[in-house]
Coordinates of C-alpha atoms in Angstrom, one line a residue:
L19 CA 56.9 106.4 106.2
I20 CA 60.1 105.3 104.5
F21 CA 59.5 101.8 105.7
L22 CA 56.0 101.7 104.4
A23 CA 57.0 103.1 101.0
A24 CA 59.7 100.5 100.7
A25 CA 57.3 97.7 101.7
F26 CA 54.8 98.9 99.2
S27 CA 57.4 98.9 96.4
E28 CA 58.5 95.4 97.3
G29 CA 54.8 94.3 97.3
L30 CA 54.4 95.6 93.8
H31 CA 57.6 93.7 92.9
M32 CA 56.0 90.5 94.1
I33 CA 52.9 91.1 92.1
M34 CA 54.9 91.8 88.9
I35 CA 56.6 88.4 89.4
L36 CA 53.3 86.7 89.6
L37 CA 52.0 88.5 86.5
I38 CA 54.9 87.8 84.2
S39 CA 56.3 84.5 85.4
R40 CA 55.2 81.1 84.0
P41 CA 54.2 78.5 85.1
F42 CA 52.1 80.3 87.6
D43 CA 52.0 77.7 90.3
I44 CA 55.9 77.7 90.5
A45 CA 55.9 81.5 90.6
L46 CA 53.3 81.5 93.4
R47 CA 55.2 79.1 95.5
T48 CA 58.4 81.2 95.0
V49 CA 56.6 84.4 96.0
E50 CA 55.2 82.7 99.1
L51 CA 58.7 81.7 100.2
I52 CA 60.5 85.1 99.5
A53 CA 57.8 87.7 99.9
F54 CA 57.9 88.3 103.6
P55 CA 61.7 88.2 104.1
M56 CA 62.4 90.4 101.0
I57 CA 59.7 93.0 101.9
L58 CA 61.0 93.1 105.5
L59 CA 64.7 93.2 104.9
N60 CA 64.6 95.6 101.9
S61 CA 62.3 97.9 103.8
V62 CA 64.5 97.9 106.9
G63 CA 67.6 98.3 104.6
M64 CA 66.0 101.3 102.9
L65 CA 65.2 102.8 106.2
I66 CA 68.8 102.4 107.5
F67 CA 70.2 103.8 104.2
I68 CA 68.0 106.9 104.2
S69 CA 68.7 107.5 107.9
T70 CA 72.4 107.2 107.3
I71 CA 72.4 109.7 104.5
K72 CA 70.3 112.0 106.7
N73 CA 72.7 111.7 109.6
V74 CA 75.7 112.4 107.3
F75 CA 74.1 115.7 106.1
Q76 CA 73.0 116.6 109.6
E77 CA 76.6 116.0 110.9
K78 CA 77.9 118.1 108.0
D79 CA 75.6 120.9 108.9
I80 CA 76.5 120.7 112.6
E81 CA 80.2 120.7 111.7
S82 CA 79.8 123.7 109.4
E83 CA 77.7 125.5 112.0
G84 CA 80.4 124.8 114.6
K85 CA 83.2 126.0 112.3
L86 CA 81.2 129.2 111.5
R87 CA 80.7 129.8 115.2
L88 CA 84.4 129.2 115.9
A89 CA 85.4 131.4 113.0
L90 CA 83.3 134.3 114.4
S91 CA 84.7 133.7 117.9
V92 CA 88.3 133.7 116.6
A93 CA 87.6 136.8 114.4
E94 CA 86.1 138.7 117.4
K95 CA 89.3 138.1 119.4
S96 CA 91.8 138.6 116.7
L97 CA 90.4 141.3 114.4
P98 CA 91.8 144.1 116.7
C99 CA 95.3 142.7 116.1
F100 CA 94.9 143.7 112.4
R101 CA 94.0 147.3 113.0
K102 CA 97.6 148.5 112.5
G103 CA 98.1 146.5 109.4
I104 CA 99.9 143.3 108.5
S105 CA 103.3 145.0 109.1
N106 CA 102.6 145.4 112.8
L107 CA 104.7 142.6 114.4
E108 CA 103.0 142.7 117.8
G109 CA 99.5 142.5 116.3
M110 CA 100.4 139.5 114.1
T111 CA 102.0 137.7 117.1
N112 CA 98.8 138.3 119.1
A113 CA 96.6 137.1 116.2
V114 CA 98.6 133.9 115.9
S115 CA 98.3 133.2 119.6
V116 CA 94.5 133.8 119.5
I117 CA 94.1 131.3 116.6
M118 CA 96.2 128.7 118.3
E119 CA 94.4 129.0 121.6
S120 CA 90.9 128.8 120.0
T121 CA 91.5 126.0 117.5
V122 CA 93.1 122.5 117.3
F123 CA 95.6 123.5 114.6
N124 CA 99.1 122.3 115.2
G125 CA 100.8 125.4 113.8
V126 CA 100.0 128.8 112.4
L127 CA 102.1 131.2 110.3
I128 CA 101.3 134.7 109.1
T129 CA 103.5 136.3 106.5
D130 CA 103.7 139.5 104.5
R131 CA 105.1 139.7 100.9
Q132 CA 108.7 139.4 102.2
Q133 CA 109.0 137.5 105.5
I134 CA 107.2 135.5 108.2
M135 CA 105.7 138.0 110.6
A136 CA 104.5 135.6 113.3
K137 CA 104.5 131.9 114.0
K138 CA 103.5 129.4 116.7
Q139 CA 103.3 125.6 116.9
V140 CA 102.3 122.7 119.1
G141 CA 104.5 119.6 119.2
S142 CA 107.9 119.0 117.7
R143 CA 107.1 117.4 114.4
I144 CA 106.6 120.7 112.7
N145 CA 109.8 122.8 112.1
L146 CA 108.7 126.4 111.5
D147 CA 112.3 127.5 111.3
H148 CA 112.3 126.4 107.6
E149 CA 111.3 130.0 106.7
K150 CA 112.2 129.8 103.0
E151 CA 110.1 126.6 102.4
Y152 CA 107.0 128.2 103.9
M153 CA 107.6 131.6 102.3
D154 CA 107.7 129.8 98.9
I155 CA 104.3 128.3 99.7
A156 CA 103.0 131.7 100.8
K157 CA 104.3 133.4 97.7
Q158 CA 102.8 130.7 95.5
A159 CA 99.4 131.3 97.1
M160 CA 99.7 135.1 96.8
D161 CA 100.9 135.0 93.2
E162 CA 98.0 132.7 92.2
M163 CA 95.6 135.0 93.9
N164 CA 97.0 138.1 92.2
T165 CA 96.5 136.5 88.7
L166 CA 92.8 136.0 89.3
T167 CA 90.1 138.5 88.3
V168 CA 87.9 140.1 91.0
S169 CA 85.0 137.7 90.5
E170 CA 87.3 134.7 90.5
K171 CA 88.9 135.7 93.8
D172 CA 85.6 135.2 95.6
L173 CA 85.3 131.6 94.4
S174 CA 88.9 130.5 94.8
N175 CA 90.0 128.1 97.5
P176 CA 93.2 128.1 99.6
L177 CA 96.1 126.0 98.6
S178 CA 96.5 122.7 100.4
S179 CA 99.4 120.3 100.4
T180 CA 100.5 117.3 102.5
L181 CA 103.5 116.7 104.7
E182 CA 104.4 113.4 106.4
Y183 CA 102.2 114.0 109.4
Y184 CA 100.3 117.2 108.6
I185 CA 98.1 119.0 106.1
I186 CA 99.1 122.5 105.1
I187 CA 96.4 125.0 104.2
A188 CA 97.6 128.4 102.8
T189 CA 95.3 131.2 102.1
P190 CA 96.2 134.8 101.0
L191 CA 95.3 137.9 102.9
I192 CA 93.8 140.5 100.5
Q193 CA 94.1 144.3 100.7
M194 CA 93.1 146.7 97.9
E195 CA 92.4 143.6 95.7
Q196 CA 96.0 142.5 96.0
A197 CA 97.5 139.7 98.1
V198 CA 99.7 141.4 100.7
G199 CA 100.3 138.4 103.0
C200 CA 99.4 134.8 103.7
M201 CA 98.1 132.7 106.5
I202 CA 99.3 129.1 106.7
V203 CA 97.9 126.5 109.1
F204 CA 99.0 123.0 109.9
E205 CA 96.6 120.2 110.9
K206 CA 97.1 116.5 111.5
R207 CA 96.5 114.3 108.6
R208 CA 93.1 112.5 108.5
W209 CA 91.3 110.2 106.2
L210 CA 88.3 112.4 106.0
R211 CA 88.2 115.3 103.5
L212 CA 89.0 118.8 104.7
E213 CA 86.3 120.9 103.1
A214 CA 85.1 122.2 106.4
D215 CA 88.6 123.1 107.6
I216 CA 89.4 124.8 104.2
S217 CA 86.2 126.8 104.4
F218 CA 87.0 127.7 108.0
V219 CA 90.5 129.0 107.1
K220 CA 89.1 130.8 104.1
G221 CA 86.4 132.5 106.2
L222 CA 89.0 133.7 108.7
A223 CA 91.2 135.0 105.9
I224 CA 88.2 137.0 104.4
L225 CA 87.5 138.5 107.8
F226 CA 91.1 139.4 108.4
S227 CA 91.3 140.9 104.9
S228 CA 88.3 143.0 105.6
Q229 CA 90.0 144.4 108.7
L230 CA 93.1 145.1 106.7
E231 CA 91.0 147.1 104.2
L232 CA 89.6 149.1 107.0
A233 CA 93.1 149.6 108.5
E234 CA 94.4 150.8 105.1
V235 CA 91.6 153.4 104.8
D236 CA 92.4 154.6 108.3
Y237 CA 96.1 154.7 107.5
Q238 CA 95.4 156.7 104.3
K239 CA 93.5 159.3 106.3
K240 CA 96.3 159.6 108.8
L241 CA 98.9 159.9 106.1
R242 CA 96.9 162.6 104.4
H243 CA 96.4 164.4 107.7
K244 CA 100.2 164.2 108.3
A245 CA 100.8 165.6 104.8
E246 CA 98.5 168.5 105.3
L247 CA 100.1 169.2 108.7
Y248 CA 103.6 169.1 107.1
A249 CA 102.4 171.4 104.3
L250 CA 101.1 173.9 106.9
Q251 CA 104.3 173.6 108.9
S252 CA 106.6 174.1 106.0
Q253 CA 104.5 176.7 104.2
V254 CA 102.7 178.6 106.9
N255 CA 105.3 178.5 109.6
P256 CA 106.5 181.7 111.1
H257 CA 109.8 181.7 109.2
F258 CA 108.2 181.3 105.8
L259 CA 105.5 183.9 106.6
Y260 CA 108.0 186.3 108.0
N261 CA 110.4 186.0 105.0
T262 CA 107.6 186.4 102.5
L263 CA 106.1 189.4 104.2
N264 CA 109.6 191.0 104.7
T265 CA 110.2 190.5 101.0
L266 CA 106.9 192.0 100.1
S267 CA 107.6 195.0 102.3
C268 CA 110.8 195.7 100.4
I269 CA 109.1 195.2 97.0
C270 CA 106.3 197.6 98.0
R271 CA 108.8 200.5 98.0
E272 CA 110.3 199.7 94.6
S273 CA 107.3 198.2 92.8
P274 CA 103.9 198.4 94.4
H275 CA 102.3 196.7 91.3
R276 CA 104.5 193.7 91.7
A277 CA 103.9 193.6 95.5
R278 CA 100.2 193.5 94.8
K279 CA 100.6 190.6 92.4
L280 CA 102.6 188.7 94.9
L281 CA 100.0 189.3 97.6
L282 CA 97.3 187.9 95.3
T283 CA 99.6 184.9 94.6
M284 CA 100.1 184.3 98.3
A285 CA 96.3 184.5 98.9
T286 CA 95.7 182.0 96.1
Y287 CA 98.4 179.7 97.3
Y288 CA 97.1 179.6 100.9
R289 CA 93.5 179.2 99.7
Q290 CA 94.5 176.2 97.6
T291 CA 96.5 174.7 100.4
L292 CA 93.9 175.1 103.1
D293 CA 90.7 174.5 101.1
S294 CA 91.8 171.4 99.2
N295 CA 89.7 168.3 100.3
K296 CA 90.8 166.2 97.4
C297 CA 92.8 163.0 97.9
M298 CA 93.9 162.9 94.2
V299 CA 94.5 165.9 91.9
S300 CA 95.5 166.3 88.3
I301 CA 99.2 167.0 87.6
T302 CA 98.1 170.4 86.2
E303 CA 96.6 171.4 89.6
E304 CA 99.7 170.1 91.5
I305 CA 102.0 172.1 89.2
E306 CA 99.9 175.2 89.5
Q307 CA 100.2 175.0 93.3
I308 CA 103.9 174.5 93.1
N309 CA 104.2 177.5 90.7
N310 CA 102.4 179.8 93.2
Y311 CA 104.8 178.6 95.9
L312 CA 107.8 179.2 93.7
L313 CA 106.7 182.7 92.8
L314 CA 106.9 183.6 96.5
E315 CA 110.3 181.9 96.9
K316 CA 111.6 183.6 93.7
A317 CA 110.7 187.0 95.1
R318 CA 112.9 186.2 98.1
F319 CA 115.9 184.5 96.4
E320 CA 115.5 186.4 93.0
E321 CA 118.3 185.4 90.5
K322 CA 119.7 182.7 92.9
L323 CA 116.7 180.5 92.3
E324 CA 116.1 179.0 88.9
V325 CA 113.3 176.5 88.3
T326 CA 112.4 174.8 85.1
M327 CA 109.2 172.9 84.5
D328 CA 109.2 170.4 81.6
I329 CA 105.6 169.0 81.7
P330 CA 104.2 168.1 78.3
K331 CA 100.6 169.2 77.8
E332 CA 99.5 165.8 76.7
I333 CA 100.3 164.4 80.2
D334 CA 97.0 164.0 82.1
C335 CA 97.5 161.8 85.2
L336 CA 96.1 161.9 88.7
L337 CA 98.5 161.9 91.7
P338 CA 98.1 162.3 95.4
T339 CA 97.6 165.9 96.5
L340 CA 100.7 167.7 98.0
I341 CA 103.0 164.9 96.7
L342 CA 105.4 167.0 94.7
Q343 CA 105.6 170.1 96.9
P344 CA 107.6 168.5 99.7
I345 CA 110.2 167.4 97.2
V346 CA 110.5 170.9 95.6
D347 CA 110.6 172.4 99.1
N348 CA 113.5 170.0 100.1
A349 CA 115.4 171.0 96.9
I350 CA 115.1 174.7 97.8
K351 CA 116.3 174.1 101.3
Y352 CA 119.2 171.8 100.5
G353 CA 119.8 172.1 96.8
G354 CA 122.1 175.1 96.6
D355 CA 125.6 174.9 95.2
A356 CA 128.7 176.3 96.8
N357 CA 127.8 179.9 95.8
G358 CA 124.2 179.6 97.0
Y359 CA 122.6 179.3 93.6
M360 CA 119.7 176.8 93.2
K361 CA 118.8 175.2 89.9
I362 CA 115.8 173.0 90.2
A363 CA 114.2 171.0 87.3
V364 CA 110.8 169.2 87.4
V365 CA 110.4 166.9 84.4
A366 CA 107.5 164.6 83.6
R367 CA 107.4 161.9 80.9
Q368 CA 104.6 159.7 79.8
E369 CA 105.4 156.0 79.5
V370 CA 103.4 152.9 78.6
R371 CA 102.4 152.0 82.2
G372 CA 102.3 155.5 83.7
T373 CA 104.0 158.8 84.2
R374 CA 107.6 159.3 85.4
I375 CA 108.3 162.5 87.3
T376 CA 111.8 163.6 88.4
V377 CA 112.9 166.5 90.5
T378 CA 116.6 167.4 90.3
D379 CA 118.8 170.1 91.9
C380 CA 122.5 171.1 91.9
G381 CA 123.1 170.5 95.6
P382 CA 125.7 168.2 97.1
G383 CA 123.2 165.3 97.4
F384 CA 122.2 163.1 100.3
L385 CA 124.6 161.7 102.8
P386 CA 124.4 157.8 102.9
E387 CA 123.0 157.9 106.4
I388 CA 120.4 160.5 105.5
L389 CA 119.4 158.4 102.5
E390 CA 119.1 155.3 104.7
E391 CA 116.8 157.2 107.1
I392 CA 114.5 158.3 104.2
M393 CA 114.3 154.8 102.7
S394 CA 113.8 153.1 106.0
E395 CA 111.2 155.7 106.9
S396 CA 112.9 156.6 110.2
S397 CA 110.6 158.5 112.6
S398 CA 113.6 160.4 114.0
S399 CA 114.8 161.8 110.6
S400 CA 114.5 165.6 109.9
H401 CA 113.5 164.8 106.3
I402 CA 109.9 164.1 107.2
G403 CA 108.6 165.5 103.9
L404 CA 110.4 163.0 101.7
I405 CA 109.6 160.2 104.2
N406 CA 105.9 161.1 104.1
V407 CA 106.0 161.2 100.3
N408 CA 107.6 157.7 100.2
K409 CA 105.0 156.3 102.6
R410 CA 102.1 157.7 100.7
M411 CA 103.3 156.5 97.3
K412 CA 103.8 152.9 98.6
S413 CA 100.6 152.9 100.6
I414 CA 98.4 154.2 97.7
F415 CA 100.0 152.5 94.7
G416 CA 101.9 149.6 96.2
E417 CA 105.4 148.7 97.7
A418 CA 107.0 148.9 94.2
Y419 CA 106.0 152.6 93.8
G420 CA 108.0 154.3 96.5
I421 CA 110.3 157.2 95.6
A422 CA 113.7 156.5 94.2
I423 CA 116.7 158.8 95.1
T424 CA 120.0 158.8 93.1
C425 CA 123.0 161.0 93.6
S426 CA 125.6 161.9 91.0
E427 CA 128.1 164.6 90.2
E428 CA 125.3 166.6 88.5
G429 CA 123.3 166.6 91.7
P430 CA 120.6 164.5 93.4
K431 CA 117.5 163.2 91.6
V432 CA 114.2 162.2 93.2
L433 CA 112.0 160.0 91.0
L434 CA 108.3 159.2 91.3
F435 CA 106.3 156.8 89.0
I436 CA 102.6 157.4 88.9
P437 CA 101.0 154.2 87.4
N438 CA 98.0 154.3 85.1
A439 CA 94.7 153.9 86.9
V440 CA 93.8 150.9 84.8
D441 CA 97.0 149.1 85.9
V442 CA 96.7 149.7 89.7
P443 CA 93.2 149.6 91.3
L444 CA 93.0 152.3 93.9
K445 CA 90.6 152.5 96.8
L446 CA 91.0 155.7 98.7
E447 CA 88.6 156.4 101.5
G448 CA 86.2 153.8 100.1
K449 CA 86.0 155.3 96.5
R450 CA 87.5 153.8 93.4
L451 CA 89.6 156.1 91.3
Q452 CA 88.7 155.8 87.6

């Protein structure tokens, strides 16, 4: 059909020559000489040209289909490696091995925000020991991604650069709409363009990011469950219950009316603790829960326990449920002075980017090794309440929002910063916090 169309077009071309050329007899002899070869050659040339274009598009479709099939195959094998998050060294090592075994890449790196988590290469022309150089590339890709809006992130392409023998493709791994890591692949230099390879790497990164999102949701559920268990262990444990009931039994003899109030307070306190299904609560609700807990503790320690709450009424922020109580509970346990008196202060201040909350006591402070255990989130530490608070804060708001602990002559201070919801997009159990 293409051949016939081209031949018809050339035939019209010859007729036009006869119609407009003068003298007619010379034009006729010219057309008789050139008509057949021109019609034949141009028709064949047009047929070859169209067939070539068709083959190029077919090859491109076949290549894209092959890359898509390969991406799905690699994702199927490597997605389980991301179930424990990007900080899991074993999982990242296995993921890199799967990618290298399934593709023709000459090297693969996976990083988090701070360091290279896993790497693997084929051949000796790539030196993956230059960690700083590759971390600079990874951070550039992550920083550029973090500056984009949500709609722009879906359209953005990975960074690509050229070495002496290889092409580098770096694409960020996204979690909670923030770049938390980067995947860098090395491929031999070619003359052809790398759109298919870039799309392949980008598709893998999207699948890995989706798995990281699911892992984060699961991690949040586990952290919340741990927090609830810790709250029950520290608040409903036999020692706390025994001490509270023993205190109430003594008060019953002296002041039945006060004992009745404390029993109602204890009932309210346990109901709020056991019935709370919220992931985030207002600071008013959290302080109310702490006040109920302190009423019971004050009945036990009486004048030896002094707690001040400095929470301005205009502060109205949302914070993770049960996030302050472990800190106050720790201050009561370890915050007494040499005479056994405990002075605890909870202070909140509104700032431009969020709310700053501090809890201070008059105790001796934290030993350096204890402080190291808390900051490193050691599983063997006895301060599991503070470790859990630190993990939850960083997991929900980001690595920069963990607790800060300082010790001075006046006593230790535990600081939390709750960012404004507009500054930090939260996704907790699949729901955006507004």
